[in-house]
């Protein structure tokens, strides 16, 4: 356990510019939400109800390696809670990322992921997990870089309508090394 902790501390001490340099590890933490139409919203009501409301919360932790300026791969762990359906999921998956536009202060990327959902208890869903997305990472000279992303998620869940829970999420996060 001490070796793992020291490895994480060492990784966090590397400069952030390493995210787009060749042969460099990285860690990204992010928080996302999916949005949906509020079923209680009525145009005639004078209440302060919003038409679009958050429908889930998605937390992710990503450990990856930047192979060259364009390609990176990572393993990811997460926790998802979908308010509307009372569904909890803990996906773990692998990702392949391609940086298609690299500037001095930002990187635009596309990412594809595939994995499974871990079921530590009966309260959590079991099945396959798929994700594709696009994003923007701002580069800075300090250890923290901002990440904004738009992702399509598909969770294959037995017993759910059509077997799929599909969602589109907007996320913010930080990469750190």
PDB file of C-alpha atoms in Angstrom:
ATOM      1  CA  UNK A   1       0.000   0.000   0.000  1.00  0.00           C
ATOM      2  CA  UNK A   2       2.887   2.375   0.800  1.00  0.00           C
ATOM      3  CA  UNK A   3       4.404   1.733  -2.631  1.00  0.00           C
ATOM      4  CA  UNK A   4       1.116   2.565  -4.367  1.00  0.00           C
ATOM      5  CA  UNK A   5       0.764   5.752  -2.304  1.00  0.00           C
ATOM      6  CA  UNK A   6       4.343   6.797  -3.130  1.00  0.00           C
ATOM      7  CA  UNK A   7       3.754   6.077  -6.821  1.00  0.00           C
ATOM      8  CA  UNK A   8       0.657   8.316  -6.817  1.00  0.00           C
ATOM      9  CA  UNK A   9       2.547  11.100  -4.999  1.00  0.00           C
ATOM     10  CA  UNK A  10       5.448  10.825  -7.467  1.00  0.00           C
ATOM     11  CA  UNK A  11       3.058  10.891 -10.417  1.00  0.00           C
ATOM     12  CA  UNK A  12       1.344  13.983  -9.007  1.00  0.00           C
ATOM     13  CA  UNK A  13       4.684  15.812  -8.837  1.00  0.00           C
ATOM     14  CA  UNK A  14       5.343  15.680 -12.604  1.00  0.00           C
ATOM     15  CA  UNK A  15       4.638  18.821 -14.660  1.00  0.00           C
ATOM     16  CA  UNK A  16       1.186  19.098 -16.264  1.00  0.00           C
ATOM     17  CA  UNK A  17       2.594  19.738 -19.733  1.00  0.00           C
ATOM     18  CA  UNK A  18       3.439  16.023 -19.752  1.00  0.00           C
ATOM     19  CA  UNK A  19      -0.191  15.290 -20.687  1.00  0.00           C
ATOM     20  CA  UNK A  20       0.587  15.855 -24.377  1.00  0.00           C
ATOM     21  CA  UNK A  21       4.261  14.874 -24.322  1.00  0.00           C
ATOM     22  CA  UNK A  22       5.364  11.420 -25.296  1.00  0.00           C
ATOM     23  CA  UNK A  23       5.593   8.605 -22.765  1.00  0.00           C
ATOM     24  CA  UNK A  24       4.011  10.261 -19.741  1.00  0.00           C
ATOM     25  CA  UNK A  25       1.503   8.997 -17.135  1.00  0.00           C
ATOM     26  CA  UNK A  26      -1.531  11.080 -16.167  1.00  0.00           C
ATOM     27  CA  UNK A  27      -4.475  11.049 -13.757  1.00  0.00           C
ATOM     28  CA  UNK A  28      -7.850  12.691 -14.443  1.00  0.00           C
ATOM     29  CA  UNK A  29     -10.749  13.107 -12.045  1.00  0.00           C
ATOM     30  CA  UNK A  30     -14.107  14.285 -13.359  1.00  0.00           C
ATOM     31  CA  UNK A  31     -17.690  14.916 -12.333  1.00  0.00           C
ATOM     32  CA  UNK A  32     -20.483  14.806 -14.913  1.00  0.00           C
ATOM     33  CA  UNK A  33     -24.251  14.987 -15.047  1.00  0.00           C
ATOM     34  CA  UNK A  34     -26.913  14.070 -17.541  1.00  0.00           C
ATOM     35  CA  UNK A  35     -29.792  16.439 -18.135  1.00  0.00           C
ATOM     36  CA  UNK A  36     -33.439  15.728 -18.886  1.00  0.00           C
ATOM     37  CA  UNK A  37     -36.817  17.387 -19.093  1.00  0.00           C
ATOM     38  CA  UNK A  38     -38.524  18.051 -15.757  1.00  0.00           C
ATOM     39  CA  UNK A  39     -41.785  16.042 -15.817  1.00  0.00           C
ATOM     40  CA  UNK A  40     -43.295  18.432 -13.219  1.00  0.00           C
ATOM     41  CA  UNK A  41     -42.692  21.515 -15.363  1.00  0.00           C
ATOM     42  CA  UNK A  42     -45.766  23.318 -16.636  1.00  0.00           C
ATOM     43  CA  UNK A  43     -45.481  26.404 -18.824  1.00  0.00           C
ATOM     44  CA  UNK A  44     -48.527  28.015 -17.166  1.00  0.00           C
ATOM     45  CA  UNK A  45     -47.161  27.640 -13.616  1.00  0.00           C
ATOM     46  CA  UNK A  46     -45.426  30.568 -11.992  1.00  0.00           C
ATOM     47  CA  UNK A  47     -43.291  28.281  -9.833  1.00  0.00           C
ATOM     48  CA  UNK A  48     -39.513  28.415  -9.997  1.00  0.00           C
ATOM     49  CA  UNK A  49     -39.330  24.948 -11.553  1.00  0.00           C
ATOM     50  CA  UNK A  50     -36.680  24.463 -14.227  1.00  0.00           C
ATOM     51  CA  UNK A  51     -37.520  22.932 -17.614  1.00  0.00           C
ATOM     52  CA  UNK A  52     -34.162  21.082 -17.810  1.00  0.00           C
ATOM     53  CA  UNK A  53     -32.897  19.353 -14.655  1.00  0.00           C
ATOM     54  CA  UNK A  54     -29.955  17.071 -13.753  1.00  0.00           C
ATOM     55  CA  UNK A  55     -30.909  13.389 -14.000  1.00  0.00           C
ATOM     56  CA  UNK A  56     -27.731  11.726 -12.755  1.00  0.00           C
ATOM     57  CA  UNK A  57     -24.313  12.205 -11.263  1.00  0.00           C
ATOM     58  CA  UNK A  58     -21.290  10.452 -12.767  1.00  0.00           C
ATOM     59  CA  UNK A  59     -17.915  10.442 -10.989  1.00  0.00           C
ATOM     60  CA  UNK A  60     -14.771   9.148 -12.712  1.00  0.00           C
ATOM     61  CA  UNK A  61     -11.128   8.506 -11.886  1.00  0.00           C
ATOM     62  CA  UNK A  62      -8.805   7.822 -14.809  1.00  0.00           C
ATOM     63  CA  UNK A  63      -5.242   6.483 -14.738  1.00  0.00           C
ATOM     64  CA  UNK A  64      -3.564   6.682 -18.124  1.00  0.00           C
ATOM     65  CA  UNK A  65      -0.472   6.829 -20.224  1.00  0.00           C
ATOM     66  CA  UNK A  66       0.255   9.255 -23.069  1.00  0.00           C
ATOM     67  CA  UNK A  67       2.092   7.213 -25.748  1.00  0.00           C
ATOM     68  CA  UNK A  68       2.859  10.134 -28.059  1.00  0.00           C
ATOM     69  CA  UNK A  69       1.457  13.571 -28.811  1.00  0.00           C
ATOM     70  CA  UNK A  70      -1.757  12.107 -30.308  1.00  0.00           C
ATOM     71  CA  UNK A  71      -2.562   8.782 -28.600  1.00  0.00           C
ATOM     72  CA  UNK A  72      -3.280   7.875 -24.980  1.00  0.00           C
ATOM     73  CA  UNK A  73      -4.842   4.922 -23.201  1.00  0.00           C
ATOM     74  CA  UNK A  74      -6.275   4.629 -19.706  1.00  0.00           C
ATOM     75  CA  UNK A  75      -8.124   2.502 -17.188  1.00  0.00           C
ATOM     76  CA  UNK A  76     -11.105   4.123 -15.514  1.00  0.00           C
ATOM     77  CA  UNK A  77     -13.212   3.583 -12.417  1.00  0.00           C
ATOM     78  CA  UNK A  78     -16.448   5.332 -11.627  1.00  0.00           C
ATOM     79  CA  UNK A  79     -19.681   5.648  -9.727  1.00  0.00           C
ATOM     80  CA  UNK A  80     -22.995   6.547 -11.398  1.00  0.00           C
ATOM     81  CA  UNK A  81     -26.328   7.320  -9.775  1.00  0.00           C
ATOM     82  CA  UNK A  82     -29.376   7.918 -11.981  1.00  0.00           C
ATOM     83  CA  UNK A  83     -32.000   9.791  -9.910  1.00  0.00           C
ATOM     84  CA  UNK A  84     -35.017   8.997 -12.111  1.00  0.00           C
ATOM     85  CA  UNK A  85     -34.551   5.224 -12.104  1.00  0.00           C
ATOM     86  CA  UNK A  86     -32.755   4.846  -8.747  1.00  0.00           C
ATOM     87  CA  UNK A  87     -29.978   3.005 -10.559  1.00  0.00           C
ATOM     88  CA  UNK A  88     -26.467   2.768  -9.131  1.00  0.00           C
ATOM     89  CA  UNK A  89     -23.568   1.554 -11.248  1.00  0.00           C
ATOM     90  CA  UNK A  90     -19.828   1.203 -10.757  1.00  0.00           C
ATOM     91  CA  UNK A  91     -18.271   0.982 -14.222  1.00  0.00           C
ATOM     92  CA  UNK A  92     -14.671  -0.014 -14.799  1.00  0.00           C
ATOM     93  CA  UNK A  93     -13.392   0.239 -18.344  1.00  0.00           C
ATOM     94  CA  UNK A  94     -10.525   0.875 -20.710  1.00  0.00           C
ATOM     95  CA  UNK A  95     -10.308   3.951 -22.950  1.00  0.00           C
ATOM     96  CA  UNK A  96      -8.442   4.959 -26.060  1.00  0.00           C
ATOM     97  CA  UNK A  97      -8.011   8.709 -26.595  1.00  0.00           C
ATOM     98  CA  UNK A  98      -6.931  10.562 -29.742  1.00  0.00           C
ATOM     99  CA  UNK A  99      -5.874  14.240 -29.568  1.00  0.00           C
ATOM    100  CA  UNK A 100      -7.029  15.626 -32.919  1.00  0.00           C
ATOM    101  CA  UNK A 101      -6.181  19.310 -32.373  1.00  0.00           C
ATOM    102  CA  UNK A 102      -3.230  20.368 -30.213  1.00  0.00           C
ATOM    103  CA  UNK A 103      -2.543  24.021 -29.503  1.00  0.00           C
ATOM    104  CA  UNK A 104      -0.168  25.676 -27.051  1.00  0.00           C
ATOM    105  CA  UNK A 105      -2.933  26.232 -24.482  1.00  0.00           C
ATOM    106  CA  UNK A 106      -5.475  23.471 -25.238  1.00  0.00           C
ATOM    107  CA  UNK A 107      -6.016  19.967 -26.579  1.00  0.00           C
ATOM    108  CA  UNK A 108      -9.195  18.735 -28.299  1.00  0.00           C
ATOM    109  CA  UNK A 109      -9.763  14.984 -28.130  1.00  0.00           C
ATOM    110  CA  UNK A 110     -12.103  12.104 -28.968  1.00  0.00           C
ATOM    111  CA  UNK A 111     -12.347   9.038 -26.765  1.00  0.00           C
ATOM    112  CA  UNK A 112     -13.878   5.552 -26.972  1.00  0.00           C
ATOM    113  CA  UNK A 113     -14.357   3.214 -24.007  1.00  0.00           C
ATOM    114  CA  UNK A 114     -15.546  -0.309 -23.245  1.00  0.00           C
ATOM    115  CA  UNK A 115     -15.878  -2.182 -19.980  1.00  0.00           C
ATOM    116  CA  UNK A 116     -18.105  -3.764 -17.356  1.00  0.00           C
ATOM    117  CA  UNK A 117     -20.084  -2.665 -14.340  1.00  0.00           C
ATOM    118  CA  UNK A 118     -19.012  -4.047 -10.984  1.00  0.00           C
ATOM    119  CA  UNK A 119     -21.758  -5.279  -8.683  1.00  0.00           C
ATOM    120  CA  UNK A 120     -20.579  -5.129  -5.051  1.00  0.00           C
ATOM    121  CA  UNK A 121     -24.181  -5.640  -3.820  1.00  0.00           C
ATOM    122  CA  UNK A 122     -27.695  -6.150  -5.156  1.00  0.00           C
ATOM    123  CA  UNK A 123     -28.245  -2.361  -5.125  1.00  0.00           C
ATOM    124  CA  UNK A 124     -25.865  -1.985  -8.081  1.00  0.00           C
ATOM    125  CA  UNK A 125     -26.562  -2.812 -11.719  1.00  0.00           C
ATOM    126  CA  UNK A 126     -24.555  -5.404 -13.595  1.00  0.00           C
ATOM    127  CA  UNK A 127     -23.749  -5.444 -17.313  1.00  0.00           C
ATOM    128  CA  UNK A 128     -21.575  -3.962 -20.038  1.00  0.00           C
ATOM    129  CA  UNK A 129     -20.534  -0.316 -20.346  1.00  0.00           C
ATOM    130  CA  UNK A 130     -19.772   1.682 -23.509  1.00  0.00           C
ATOM    131  CA  UNK A 131     -18.791   5.332 -23.920  1.00  0.00           C
ATOM    132  CA  UNK A 132     -17.774   7.684 -26.746  1.00  0.00           C
ATOM    133  CA  UNK A 133     -17.080  11.361 -26.328  1.00  0.00           C
ATOM    134  CA  UNK A 134     -15.313  14.558 -27.248  1.00  0.00           C
ATOM    135  CA  UNK A 135     -13.569  17.014 -24.999  1.00  0.00           C
ATOM    136  CA  UNK A 136     -11.272  19.940 -24.418  1.00  0.00           C
ATOM    137  CA  UNK A 137      -8.361  20.074 -22.007  1.00  0.00           C
ATOM    138  CA  UNK A 138      -6.819  23.435 -21.189  1.00  0.00           C
ATOM    139  CA  UNK A 139      -3.083  23.322 -20.585  1.00  0.00           C
ATOM    140  CA  UNK A 140      -1.339  25.393 -17.967  1.00  0.00           C
ATOM    141  CA  UNK A 141       2.104  25.607 -16.394  1.00  0.00           C
ATOM    142  CA  UNK A 142       0.894  24.398 -12.985  1.00  0.00           C
ATOM    143  CA  UNK A 143      -0.191  20.890 -11.945  1.00  0.00           C
ATOM    144  CA  UNK A 144      -3.916  21.303 -12.644  1.00  0.00           C
ATOM    145  CA  UNK A 145      -5.497  21.353 -16.104  1.00  0.00           C
ATOM    146  CA  UNK A 146      -9.207  21.799 -16.686  1.00  0.00           C
ATOM    147  CA  UNK A 147     -11.205  19.298 -18.747  1.00  0.00           C
ATOM    148  CA  UNK A 148     -14.645  19.816 -20.320  1.00  0.00           C
ATOM    149  CA  UNK A 149     -16.285  16.868 -22.052  1.00  0.00           C
ATOM    150  CA  UNK A 150     -19.475  15.683 -23.727  1.00  0.00           C
ATOM    151  CA  UNK A 151     -19.989  11.892 -23.593  1.00  0.00           C
ATOM    152  CA  UNK A 152     -22.562   9.349 -24.750  1.00  0.00           C
ATOM    153  CA  UNK A 153     -22.890   6.456 -22.268  1.00  0.00           C
ATOM    154  CA  UNK A 154     -24.625   3.123 -22.780  1.00  0.00           C
ATOM    155  CA  UNK A 155     -25.146   0.726 -19.908  1.00  0.00           C
ATOM    156  CA  UNK A 156     -26.424  -2.741 -20.860  1.00  0.00           C
ATOM    157  CA  UNK A 157     -28.652  -3.633 -17.904  1.00  0.00           C
ATOM    158  CA  UNK A 158     -30.760  -6.787 -17.729  1.00  0.00           C
ATOM    159  CA  UNK A 159     -34.379  -6.033 -16.940  1.00  0.00           C
ATOM    160  CA  UNK A 160     -34.169  -2.397 -18.032  1.00  0.00           C
ATOM    161  CA  UNK A 161     -36.335  -1.208 -20.926  1.00  0.00           C
ATOM    162  CA  UNK A 162     -34.789  -2.448 -24.187  1.00  0.00           C
ATOM    163  CA  UNK A 163     -31.823  -3.607 -22.107  1.00  0.00           C
ATOM    164  CA  UNK A 164     -30.028  -0.231 -22.414  1.00  0.00           C
ATOM    165  CA  UNK A 165     -29.737   2.872 -20.300  1.00  0.00           C
ATOM    166  CA  UNK A 166     -28.459   5.529 -22.715  1.00  0.00           C
ATOM    167  CA  UNK A 167     -27.415   8.982 -21.591  1.00  0.00           C
ATOM    168  CA  UNK A 168     -25.588  12.050 -22.824  1.00  0.00           C
ATOM    169  CA  UNK A 169     -23.490  13.773 -20.165  1.00  0.00           C
ATOM    170  CA  UNK A 170     -21.744  17.097 -19.782  1.00  0.00           C
ATOM    171  CA  UNK A 171     -18.721  16.891 -17.523  1.00  0.00           C
ATOM    172  CA  UNK A 172     -15.986  18.976 -15.966  1.00  0.00           C
ATOM    173  CA  UNK A 173     -12.826  17.669 -14.448  1.00  0.00           C
ATOM    174  CA  UNK A 174      -9.172  18.220 -13.735  1.00  0.00           C
ATOM    175  CA  UNK A 175      -6.101  16.373 -14.857  1.00  0.00           C
ATOM    176  CA  UNK A 176      -3.180  16.283 -12.492  1.00  0.00           C
ATOM    177  CA  UNK A 177       0.233  14.718 -12.379  1.00  0.00           C
TER     178      UNK A 177
END
